[in-house]
Amino acid sequence: MRKLLSFFSIILLLSGCAEESKKQEQTSASITSPNGNLEVHFQLDNNGKPFYLVKKNNTTVIDTSYLGLKFKNHPALIQNFKIAEVTTAEADETWEQPWGEQRVIRDHHKQLHLHLEETTDKPRKLNIIFKVFNDGVGFRYDIPQQEYLKGDLVISDEVTQFKLTNDHKSWWIPADYDSYEYTYSETKLSEIDAQKAGYAQRHDRNITNFHAVNTPITMETEDGFYVSIHEANLTDYAGMTLGVTKNNTLSTELVPWENGDKVRTQAPFVSPWRSIMINDEAKDLVTNYLILNLNEPNKLKNTAYAKPMKYTGIWWEMHLGKSTWGRKDAEGNYTTHGATTENALSYIDFNKKYDIEGLLIEGWNTGWEYWGAQDTIGFFDFITPYDDFDIKKVVNTAKENGIEIIGHHETSGDANNYENRLEKAYQYYEDLGIHAIKTGYAGGLVPKGEFHHGQYMVRHHQKVIETAAKHQLAIDAHEPIKATGLRRTYPNFMTREGVRGMEFNGWADENPPSHTTILPFTRILGGPVDYTPGIFQIDLAEYRDGQAIQSTLANQLALYVILYSPMQMAADLPENYNKYEDAFQFIEEVAVDWETTKVIDAKIGDHITIARKQRDSDNWFVGSVTDEEARNIEISFDFLDENANYKARIYRDAADADFEKNPSAYTIEEMEVNSTTVYKANLARGGGVAISILKQ
């Protein structure tokens, strides 16, 4: 990894040997962002309880918010503290992503490191570290090795608060311990209520507190700021949810183990970073790289196999009911199996024709007939193909045609079985020459009683990441732990679901058009999303009466730019793409790896327009989508090189397009453009526009 500029300075502010007769004990400390616009103030109250507040442009964004940890087997670390030492530092460096939405990222921050010590007979130590960027703040707990906090530790609660200054407008999903697959609600903080929002419970869902949210939660303040609270570097710790408490305060609620423990650990340890993005405009949240900068640099020596790609797959047909994952049903009757050798070879032919590099094949391995059966576990071995699928022939044929097979492991939530078989299953793929895998955890977890977002599964996903790296496998995880920027440290963890994605449109209440205008400001702030866009057959009544994608076809194309992922699926059936070859050209040519990203205009929940420049190319791609309202927008091409000419191919809604009445109506036009061009786009209801800009 290339470091272009780096300096690091540490200034000792307070020494433990100060003359007691001349100095009072320090009870506060402050630090500003590099540009001076953000301030973090830390203080101990009269009981020695630590708290912090954050200001932007002298306006309080986070008011008096308390910090600390409670333990199951030790007294709480929440009070009777003194500040033993304070150090500050400043870092300014740039680093390069091996793949990503922005090739080079600047990490410029100031750091405040507080060394706290109890004033009791047996004093324990708690360090709190703040990193302050120009567009946000990160802080974490650091428990050093020490005499009076030894052995196994169990955190029972984390006393971490985010006290907001008003009843802000918020975009949120409920604090479900097992799923992030919800559409977003837009309410005031005080109105956060999963039950009133109509979020249905399922057997594989778990909402314990109706007045709590999963992160990121994004807010618009009365002072005109946009704030998003999340976490970074979630490693060997419980996932954080936020409960709404009095005085517009969000309080941390960690996802528990089966017995109620929150975090099992030993000193020394550090918590994940608690992150607060703060921007003047909504659009700037999308290019705020705070989460990535709070993660550690790449630990993998070899990342060449983790390649961005577009892919098709034997997948959507199962969601439609056209074929099945299993060879037989639960009663032993043969079904219309999707993952046959013949079907896979037909997809290879399609991919070759349109130069689509990846092919996902789900349902190739035995065991699917038991999926969803109550109390049936351990039925996937991940290495035995069904008798109608010749995996070696399919893989070899794909290789001969320059196509990468993406393997698939659905665990049905049986993480214990998966861990026991992980090494053998990944060796099997390595021997076949497969370098990418989609994992899935649909269903209740095994071990029973554990949650998808607790420490057990955080540890599980870490084991999967590291084992995959050993076997040169890139990961696309479904039903995952939340994205918190670990892709920087482990670039083989390329993308994940963790969202109410396209599949719901095939068999459930469809995602509304506004859904994809919210995701860039919420879920995707954590990292790439495998939403699986590109459905061209909008009306699905052929498969399920009344079912339809809530967007126009042009909107589906724009999603390849709007919803970032280094692995993007052309999710529809090949026969539907063959019907619209001229529109499919955009999917053929759109990039998946980017030099830079620019958000042109946005309003959360209403519309968003993004331009991205292809890595190692002069080509740009633009996407714009709207909600249920039609809009007239202007797209300035001032991001293009001056004094250069480009050819733009524009895929837009036809004049009579409408996501409900006429979703498949689109028009393609070409025009010469340059940096002075301003394109006026008319977006239909639920519509969009996708633009390829190729340098002449």
XYZ file of C-alpha atoms in Angstrom:
696
model
C 0.000 0.000 0.000
C 1.426 3.371 -1.026
C 1.740 6.095 1.581
C 2.041 9.492 -0.064
C 2.356 11.759 2.960
C 2.575 10.954 6.611
C 3.499 12.688 9.784
C 2.706 11.872 13.342
C 3.427 14.038 16.372
C 2.729 13.418 20.021
C 2.682 16.203 22.570
C 2.642 15.419 26.254
C 0.079 17.729 27.840
C 0.054 16.522 31.402
C 2.647 14.660 33.376
C 1.990 12.567 36.432
C 4.845 14.263 38.287
C 3.374 17.798 38.316
C 3.936 19.724 41.506
C 0.865 19.100 43.653
C 1.187 22.388 45.420
C 1.035 24.416 42.201
C -1.368 22.525 39.952
C -4.940 21.369 40.308
C -5.920 17.960 39.021
C -7.037 18.091 35.375
C -10.693 17.252 34.785
C -11.144 18.187 31.119
C -9.452 18.142 27.739
C -10.376 19.275 24.228
C -9.279 18.818 20.647
C -10.359 20.198 17.269
C -10.450 18.811 13.762
C -7.550 19.744 11.445
C -9.577 22.616 9.950
C -10.806 23.731 13.374
C -14.515 23.408 12.547
C -15.210 20.351 14.719
C -14.487 20.299 18.441
C -14.569 17.469 20.960
C -14.706 18.405 24.625
C -14.126 15.741 27.290
C -14.781 16.184 30.987
C -15.224 14.427 34.319
C -18.219 15.495 36.404
C -18.192 15.935 40.193
C -18.496 12.164 40.655
C -15.618 11.436 38.303
C -17.970 10.239 35.551
C -16.598 10.771 32.011
C -18.637 12.541 29.341
C -18.040 14.263 26.016
C -19.702 16.693 23.660
C -19.158 17.580 20.009
C -19.512 20.981 18.341
C -19.430 22.033 14.708
C -18.915 25.688 13.839
C -19.517 26.490 17.543
C -22.912 24.738 17.389
C -23.437 21.742 19.665
C -24.178 18.569 17.708
C -23.704 15.991 20.487
C -24.476 17.360 23.942
C -23.345 16.017 27.324
C -23.037 12.256 26.692
C -21.693 9.832 29.276
C -19.223 7.002 28.703
C -18.187 3.827 30.495
C -18.452 0.056 30.779
C -20.362 -2.257 33.102
C -19.159 -5.765 33.874
C -20.900 -8.936 34.963
C -18.036 -10.059 37.177
C -16.421 -6.736 38.226
C -17.579 -3.332 39.455
C -18.525 -0.902 36.682
C -15.978 1.431 35.091
C -18.210 4.506 35.031
C -17.165 6.857 37.869
C -14.526 7.881 40.427
C -12.031 8.655 37.685
C -9.192 11.090 37.480
C -7.282 12.003 34.339
C -3.832 10.491 34.759
C -2.457 11.582 31.405
C -3.522 13.195 28.139
C -1.713 12.898 24.835
C -2.612 14.388 21.485
C -1.464 13.546 18.001
C -2.067 14.567 14.400
C -1.843 12.341 11.351
C -2.110 13.215 7.671
C -1.639 10.486 5.100
C -3.182 9.167 1.920
C -3.675 5.501 1.175
C -4.848 3.547 -1.827
C -7.644 0.989 -1.940
C -6.932 -2.146 -4.009
C -10.512 -1.677 -5.263
C -13.215 0.706 -4.223
C -15.455 3.682 -4.877
C -12.501 6.048 -4.378
C -8.990 4.984 -5.294
C -7.006 7.285 -2.998
C -8.340 8.286 0.411
C -6.957 10.963 2.688
C -6.772 10.251 6.411
C -6.278 13.587 8.165
C -7.248 13.687 11.806
C -6.240 14.799 15.270
C -6.242 12.358 18.161
C -7.005 12.822 21.840
C -5.909 9.929 24.062
C -7.235 10.074 27.615
C -5.693 7.857 30.279
C -8.224 7.562 33.111
C -7.570 5.975 36.481
C -9.910 5.307 39.381
C -9.349 7.130 42.671
C -10.228 3.998 44.676
C -8.009 1.764 46.823
C -7.566 -0.634 43.920
C -7.498 1.737 40.964
C -8.346 0.394 37.529
C -7.529 2.039 34.230
C -9.715 3.002 31.287
C -8.398 4.738 28.193
C -10.677 6.594 25.803
C -9.374 7.579 22.362
C -10.957 10.211 20.115
C -10.065 10.763 16.455
C -11.433 14.006 15.056
C -11.674 14.483 11.288
C -12.986 17.472 9.367
C -16.215 15.551 8.731
C -16.684 13.441 11.817
C -15.537 11.857 15.046
C -14.589 8.350 16.110
C -13.974 7.175 19.674
C -13.288 3.861 21.338
C -12.540 2.262 24.695
C -9.083 0.854 25.380
C -8.673 -1.397 28.417
C -4.950 -1.896 29.094
C -3.443 -4.867 30.875
C -3.581 -4.115 34.608
C -3.398 -5.552 38.087
C -6.993 -5.040 39.181
C -8.774 -6.140 36.011
C -7.462 -9.594 35.225
C -8.796 -12.808 33.777
C -12.009 -13.339 31.865
C -14.148 -10.231 31.595
C -17.820 -10.075 30.684
C -19.259 -6.740 29.623
C -22.906 -6.555 30.672
C -23.553 -3.053 29.339
C -21.757 -0.298 27.501
C -22.625 3.147 28.871
C -22.171 5.062 25.633
C -24.519 7.927 24.864
C -25.206 10.197 21.909
C -27.310 13.051 23.244
C -28.789 14.933 20.316
C -29.750 18.575 20.599
C -33.281 18.250 19.269
C -35.910 15.828 18.046
C -34.194 15.353 14.679
C -35.670 13.950 11.488
C -34.230 10.429 11.236
C -33.952 7.559 8.773
C -33.849 4.226 10.579
C -34.568 0.518 10.695
C -35.403 -1.375 13.904
C -32.848 -2.903 16.245
C -33.463 -6.445 15.047
C -30.790 -8.741 16.488
C -31.082 -11.082 13.501
C -31.716 -8.986 10.398
C -31.176 -5.663 8.647
C -33.719 -6.527 5.937
C -36.176 -3.665 6.371
C -37.279 -0.630 4.442
C -36.315 2.620 6.154
C -38.710 4.786 8.134
C -38.474 8.566 8.173
C -39.637 9.949 11.518
C -38.545 12.190 14.349
C -36.316 10.562 16.973
C -39.192 10.554 19.460
C -41.358 8.667 16.958
C -39.018 5.700 16.546
C -41.307 2.750 17.203
C -40.894 -0.539 15.315
C -44.386 -1.697 16.230
C -46.138 1.450 14.998
C -43.976 1.408 11.865
C -45.508 -1.960 11.008
C -42.288 -3.985 11.054
C -43.537 -7.556 11.123
C -41.887 -10.204 13.241
C -40.836 -13.511 11.689
C -39.388 -16.658 13.195
C -35.931 -15.517 12.078
C -36.368 -11.951 13.377
C -35.818 -10.605 16.889
C -36.804 -7.085 17.924
C -36.434 -6.783 21.694
C -36.763 -3.006 22.037
C -39.300 -1.379 19.700
C -37.740 2.015 20.452
C -34.257 1.137 19.245
C -32.460 1.115 15.893
C -29.744 -0.715 14.056
C -26.940 1.488 12.797
C -26.244 3.493 10.740
C -28.991 5.894 11.789
C -28.906 9.121 9.791
C -30.404 12.425 10.900
C -31.011 15.936 9.626
C -30.625 18.528 12.365
C -32.484 21.797 12.807
C -29.139 23.571 12.353
C -28.794 22.145 8.852
C -26.251 19.414 9.572
C -26.480 15.786 8.463
C -25.362 13.333 11.124
C -24.953 9.573 10.863
C -24.044 7.378 13.850
C -22.524 3.953 13.263
C -19.501 1.899 14.303
C -16.199 0.971 12.680
C -13.905 -2.035 12.974
C -16.409 -4.376 14.623
C -14.013 -7.142 15.667
C -14.523 -9.682 18.491
C -17.285 -7.600 20.044
C -21.075 -7.437 20.003
C -22.915 -5.425 17.381
C -24.189 -2.059 18.603
C -27.826 -1.002 18.492
C -29.093 2.320 19.825
C -32.067 2.741 22.126
C -33.998 5.994 22.229
C -33.999 7.283 25.810
C -35.077 10.586 27.348
C -33.870 14.012 26.204
C -33.296 12.927 22.565
C -30.518 10.579 23.663
C -29.420 7.445 21.839
C -27.938 4.898 24.250
C -25.885 1.892 23.242
C -27.535 -1.517 23.568
C -25.241 -4.389 22.618
C -26.580 -7.579 21.035
C -26.279 -10.311 23.690
C -25.105 -13.882 23.834
C -27.761 -16.506 24.549
C -27.263 -16.145 28.333
C -27.375 -12.340 28.320
C -23.641 -11.638 28.282
C -22.827 -8.815 25.877
C -19.075 -9.164 25.315
C -16.664 -11.848 26.515
C -13.074 -10.692 26.552
C -9.840 -10.215 28.494
C -7.586 -7.241 29.100
C -5.995 -5.790 27.108
C -8.723 -5.119 24.547
C -10.255 -2.317 22.520
C -13.857 -1.754 21.533
C -14.989 -0.962 18.010
C -14.933 2.729 17.120
C -18.180 4.567 17.724
C -18.492 6.850 14.708
C -20.296 10.135 14.110
C -20.326 11.512 10.560
C -21.177 15.223 10.400
C -21.628 17.015 7.071
C -23.142 20.276 5.902
C -24.908 18.651 2.954
C -26.566 15.258 2.626
C -24.631 14.458 -0.533
C -21.305 14.727 1.308
C -22.199 11.821 3.600
C -21.811 9.499 0.603
C -18.146 10.510 0.118
C -17.339 10.651 3.827
C -14.669 7.973 4.370
C -14.574 8.151 8.177
C -15.541 4.469 8.566
C -12.697 3.271 6.345
C -10.173 5.558 8.038
C -11.082 4.117 11.441
C -10.090 0.626 10.287
C -6.602 -0.824 10.156
C -4.601 -1.026 6.906
C -4.691 -4.101 4.677
C -3.337 -7.207 6.438
C -3.412 -9.478 3.386
C -0.279 -9.939 1.302
C -2.145 -11.217 -1.750
C -5.385 -9.584 -2.886
C -5.095 -10.215 -6.636
C -7.888 -12.807 -6.526
C -10.311 -10.265 -4.967
C -11.360 -8.840 -8.314
C -14.270 -6.476 -8.930
C -16.673 -7.993 -11.433
C -20.161 -8.066 -12.848
C -21.917 -11.398 -12.621
C -25.073 -13.235 -13.586
C -26.499 -16.185 -11.751
C -28.825 -19.092 -11.305
C -30.657 -17.244 -8.543
C -33.533 -14.958 -9.555
C -35.379 -17.832 -11.196
C -35.626 -19.542 -7.813
C -37.046 -16.422 -6.159
C -39.637 -16.244 -8.918
C -40.547 -19.904 -8.477
C -39.486 -20.824 -12.013
C -37.003 -23.344 -10.591
C -35.852 -24.606 -7.209
C -32.659 -24.705 -5.179
C -33.138 -28.379 -4.302
C -33.153 -31.425 -6.562
C -36.109 -32.817 -4.621
C -38.645 -31.386 -2.204
C -39.065 -32.372 1.437
C -41.279 -35.317 0.437
C -38.651 -36.667 -1.948
C -40.371 -35.624 -5.173
C -38.224 -34.334 -8.018
C -38.524 -30.612 -8.663
C -37.565 -28.214 -11.463
C -33.987 -27.918 -10.308
C -32.204 -24.698 -11.327
C -28.543 -25.658 -10.951
C -28.306 -28.260 -13.669
C -25.294 -28.693 -15.893
C -27.370 -27.728 -18.923
C -28.674 -24.529 -17.345
C -25.215 -23.510 -16.125
C -23.747 -24.003 -19.607
C -26.481 -21.807 -21.081
C -25.529 -19.040 -18.645
C -21.890 -19.432 -19.660
C -22.934 -18.891 -23.290
C -24.840 -15.761 -22.283
C -21.917 -14.390 -20.241
C -19.510 -14.990 -23.092
C -21.768 -13.190 -25.550
C -22.013 -10.089 -23.374
C -18.581 -10.263 -21.720
C -19.903 -10.705 -18.168
C -17.052 -12.097 -16.103
C -18.757 -13.860 -13.193
C -21.392 -16.574 -12.842
C -23.034 -17.407 -9.529
C -24.590 -20.862 -9.186
C -26.877 -21.498 -6.221
C -28.388 -24.851 -5.335
C -25.619 -27.001 -6.834
C -24.914 -28.944 -3.645
C -26.974 -31.564 -1.846
C -29.035 -30.820 1.250
C -31.521 -28.233 0.044
C -34.473 -30.568 0.529
C -33.941 -30.159 4.288
C -33.638 -26.365 4.276
C -36.226 -24.807 6.578
C -37.101 -28.103 8.236
C -37.519 -27.641 11.956
C -34.756 -29.052 14.178
C -32.875 -30.463 11.185
C -29.224 -29.410 11.225
C -25.923 -30.306 9.616
C -27.414 -31.292 6.242
C -25.062 -29.244 4.041
C -21.566 -30.644 3.517
C -20.664 -28.006 0.857
C -18.704 -30.433 -1.323
C -21.258 -32.880 -2.780
C -22.976 -31.843 -6.051
C -26.444 -33.015 -6.999
C -26.458 -35.799 -9.582
C -27.650 -33.460 -12.352
C -24.789 -31.006 -11.867
C -21.307 -31.813 -13.191
C -19.328 -29.211 -11.283
C -15.982 -30.018 -12.910
C -17.430 -29.728 -16.408
C -19.117 -26.427 -15.564
C -16.016 -24.918 -13.956
C -13.724 -26.054 -16.782
C -16.087 -24.781 -19.470
C -16.329 -21.448 -17.683
C -12.538 -21.164 -17.521
C -12.215 -21.956 -21.208
C -14.532 -19.032 -21.910
C -12.842 -16.584 -19.523
C -15.602 -16.732 -16.923
C -15.182 -16.977 -13.151
C -17.566 -19.259 -11.278
C -18.786 -17.783 -7.990
C -19.348 -20.548 -5.496
C -22.249 -20.624 -3.081
C -22.619 -21.827 0.502
C -26.003 -21.454 2.147
C -25.665 -22.475 5.790
C -29.374 -22.122 6.704
C -28.063 -20.329 9.784
C -26.151 -23.383 11.001
C -22.914 -21.527 11.676
C -21.627 -24.313 13.874
C -21.852 -26.866 11.048
C -20.249 -24.394 8.640
C -17.274 -23.786 10.910
C -16.723 -27.518 11.308
C -16.662 -27.980 7.515
C -15.061 -24.670 6.541
C -11.525 -25.786 5.849
C -12.532 -28.762 3.718
C -15.181 -26.773 1.815
C -12.779 -23.938 0.978
C -10.050 -26.355 -0.048
C -12.578 -27.925 -2.411
C -13.170 -24.569 -4.107
C -9.461 -23.796 -4.207
C -8.769 -27.121 -5.914
C -11.442 -26.293 -8.515
C -9.910 -22.877 -9.137
C -12.875 -20.928 -7.741
C -11.876 -17.599 -6.176
C -15.175 -16.028 -5.098
C -17.973 -17.262 -2.889
C -21.392 -16.108 -1.781
C -22.301 -17.186 1.738
C -25.761 -17.174 3.293
C -27.212 -17.469 6.808
C -30.969 -17.454 6.198
C -32.812 -18.808 9.205
C -32.407 -19.064 12.931
C -28.874 -19.583 14.162
C -27.269 -22.759 15.349
C -26.142 -22.747 18.158
C -29.725 -22.010 19.142
C -30.264 -18.896 21.173
C -27.428 -16.952 19.569
C -28.145 -13.952 17.362
C -26.879 -13.010 13.910
C -25.479 -9.723 15.232
C -23.906 -10.858 18.494
C -20.285 -11.550 19.343
C -20.619 -15.225 18.424
C -21.322 -14.352 14.794
C -18.803 -11.505 14.709
C -16.194 -14.100 15.626
C -17.645 -16.517 13.078
C -17.420 -14.042 10.201
C -13.847 -13.215 11.197
C -12.962 -16.895 10.979
C -14.628 -17.086 7.563
C -12.676 -14.035 6.331
C -9.339 -15.413 7.453
C -9.999 -18.944 6.180
C -11.145 -17.557 2.837
C -7.967 -15.480 2.531
C -5.899 -18.600 3.170
C -7.631 -20.263 0.198
C -7.702 -17.120 -1.978
C -11.461 -16.684 -1.852
C -13.308 -13.370 -2.050
C -16.540 -13.155 -0.041
C -20.019 -11.873 -0.797
C -21.916 -12.468 2.458
C -25.695 -12.567 2.764
C -27.521 -12.334 6.092
C -24.188 -10.967 7.388
C -22.941 -8.936 10.281
C -23.152 -5.223 9.473
C -20.516 -3.563 7.300
C -18.107 -1.512 9.449
C -15.162 -0.930 7.111
C -13.299 -4.216 7.621
C -12.929 -4.409 3.839
C -9.929 -2.081 4.279
C -8.158 -4.578 6.540
C -9.401 -7.669 4.678
C -10.024 -6.687 1.028
C -11.253 -10.219 0.305
C -14.441 -9.324 2.221
C -15.680 -7.539 -0.867
C -19.395 -7.049 -0.444
C -22.413 -8.188 1.513
C -26.167 -8.032 1.580
C -27.368 -6.791 4.991
C -30.232 -4.944 3.326
C -33.770 -5.434 2.107
C -32.591 -6.182 -1.398
C -34.050 -7.009 -4.780
C -35.164 -10.514 -3.793
C -38.048 -9.136 -1.734
C -39.566 -7.710 -4.910
C -40.012 -11.251 -6.191
C -42.173 -12.666 -3.408
C -42.967 -10.118 -0.676
C -44.228 -6.573 -0.239
C -42.072 -4.783 -2.789
C -39.456 -2.182 -1.878
C -40.893 1.296 -2.564
C -39.124 3.593 -5.048
C -37.832 5.745 -2.176
C -35.867 2.791 -0.764
C -32.906 3.188 -3.109
C -32.820 6.957 -2.554
C -32.226 6.307 1.178
C -29.702 3.450 1.067
C -26.676 5.580 0.008
C -27.165 7.679 3.181
C -27.735 4.785 5.569
C -26.771 1.158 4.903
C -24.098 1.904 2.269
C -22.276 4.331 4.584
C -21.006 1.155 6.265
C -19.742 -0.418 3.042
C -20.624 -2.043 -0.303
C -24.057 -3.603 -0.755
C -25.000 -6.614 -2.891
C -28.491 -5.335 -3.743
C -28.647 -7.342 -7.017
C -30.096 -4.737 -9.419
C -30.899 -4.915 -13.119
C -34.357 -6.490 -13.337
C -35.801 -5.791 -16.784
C -39.032 -7.808 -16.500
C -40.708 -5.295 -14.195
C -44.146 -6.925 -14.151
C -43.867 -10.319 -12.427
C -47.524 -11.344 -12.760
C -46.382 -14.318 -14.890
C -45.008 -15.805 -11.687
C -47.068 -14.156 -8.924
C -50.272 -12.244 -9.494
C -49.930 -8.560 -8.673
C -46.162 -8.716 -8.106
C -44.063 -5.992 -9.769
C -40.754 -4.186 -9.288
C -41.420 -0.662 -8.016
C -39.223 1.128 -10.538
C -38.812 1.851 -14.205
C -36.314 -0.016 -16.339
C -34.134 3.119 -16.583
C -34.099 3.273 -12.784
C -32.770 -0.307 -12.688
C -29.855 0.745 -14.896
C -29.073 3.783 -12.752
C -28.750 1.576 -9.657
C -25.422 0.227 -10.970
C -23.987 3.664 -10.232
C -26.111 4.620 -7.224
C -25.686 1.450 -5.109
C -21.969 0.780 -4.769
C -20.582 -2.734 -4.848
C -17.386 -4.107 -6.407
C -19.427 -7.181 -7.342
C -22.562 -6.163 -9.233
C -25.124 -8.685 -10.358
C -27.045 -8.549 -13.614
C -29.827 -10.200 -11.677
C -32.549 -10.876 -14.253
C -33.005 -13.935 -16.444
C -30.948 -14.047 -19.676
C -34.086 -14.248 -21.815
C -35.284 -10.926 -20.429
C -31.992 -9.259 -21.262
C -32.153 -10.662 -24.781
C -35.454 -8.808 -25.237
C -33.828 -5.481 -24.401
C -30.345 -5.786 -25.857
C -30.022 -2.045 -26.444
C -30.728 -1.293 -22.766
C -28.494 -4.148 -21.615
C -25.580 -2.368 -23.298
C -25.342 -0.099 -20.254
C -24.861 -3.109 -17.963
C -22.206 -4.407 -20.342
C -20.192 -1.198 -20.276
C -20.725 0.194 -16.761
C -17.671 -0.152 -14.531
C -17.488 -1.775 -11.090
C -14.178 -0.314 -9.888
C -13.773 3.419 -9.533
C -11.115 6.118 -9.556
C -13.338 8.680 -7.886
C -16.931 9.307 -6.883
C -18.822 12.613 -6.997
C -22.339 13.143 -5.708
C -23.909 15.831 -7.862
C -27.167 16.372 -6.011
C -29.257 14.585 -3.420
C -32.125 14.785 -0.970
C -32.483 11.789 1.310
C -35.586 9.796 0.477
C -36.356 11.881 -2.615
C -33.594 11.656 -5.216
C -29.855 11.246 -5.733
C -27.463 11.724 -8.667
C -23.937 10.252 -8.626
C -21.060 10.381 -11.129
C -18.210 7.880 -10.933
C -15.008 7.719 -12.964
C -13.822 4.273 -14.010
C -10.462 3.250 -12.578
C -7.592 3.343 -15.103
C -9.894 4.924 -17.673
C -11.217 8.303 -18.823
C -14.791 6.979 -18.851
C -17.457 8.289 -16.487
C -20.824 6.835 -15.557
C -23.750 8.738 -14.096
C -26.852 7.448 -12.345
C -29.857 9.317 -11.025
C -32.974 7.913 -9.335
C -36.087 9.394 -7.804
C -38.797 8.277 -5.423
C -42.527 8.066 -6.131
C -42.500 11.583 -7.572
C -41.518 12.557 -11.114
C -38.718 15.141 -11.212
C -36.946 17.430 -13.594
C -33.272 17.621 -12.705
C -30.132 19.171 -14.119
C -26.842 17.275 -14.276
C -23.751 19.408 -14.706
C -20.849 17.628 -16.415
C -18.281 19.983 -14.854
C -16.468 16.929 -13.444
C -15.174 16.129 -16.959
C -11.701 17.170 -18.125
C -11.606 20.669 -19.552
C -10.993 21.049 -23.279
C -11.924 17.418 -23.911
C -14.856 15.985 -25.837
C -16.912 12.982 -24.834
C -19.722 10.894 -26.267
C -22.622 10.375 -23.868
C -25.049 7.502 -24.279
C -28.151 8.265 -22.230
C -30.663 5.667 -21.065
C -33.691 7.551 -19.781
C -37.366 7.174 -19.009
C -39.627 7.675 -21.995
C -42.037 10.571 -21.840
C -44.908 8.281 -20.800
C -42.894 6.084 -18.406
C -44.257 5.452 -14.904
C -43.224 2.772 -12.407
C -46.833 1.651 -11.945
C -48.411 2.280 -15.344
C -45.634 1.994 -17.928
C -42.358 0.889 -16.277
C -40.588 -0.576 -19.305
C -40.794 2.544 -21.481
C -37.308 3.937 -22.073
C -35.402 5.937 -24.649
C -31.721 5.838 -25.617
C -30.024 8.870 -27.085
C -26.451 9.919 -27.838
C -24.902 13.366 -27.726
C -21.519 15.081 -27.651
C -20.723 16.563 -24.241
C -17.919 18.387 -22.436
C -17.253 19.999 -19.069
C -19.663 22.857 -19.804
C -22.630 20.622 -20.633
C -25.670 20.696 -18.377
C -28.055 17.835 -19.125
C -31.718 18.274 -18.254
C -33.276 14.959 -17.283
C -36.952 14.186 -16.798
C -37.325 11.358 -14.312
C -40.610 9.473 -14.274
C -42.294 8.370 -11.055
C -39.986 5.677 -9.671
C -37.700 6.461 -12.575
C -34.112 7.265 -13.347
C -31.464 7.963 -15.912
C -28.180 6.145 -16.588
C -25.411 7.736 -18.643
C -22.203 6.341 -20.130
C -19.666 9.084 -20.905
C -16.815 7.899 -23.090
C -13.865 10.147 -23.888
C -13.322 10.789 -27.613
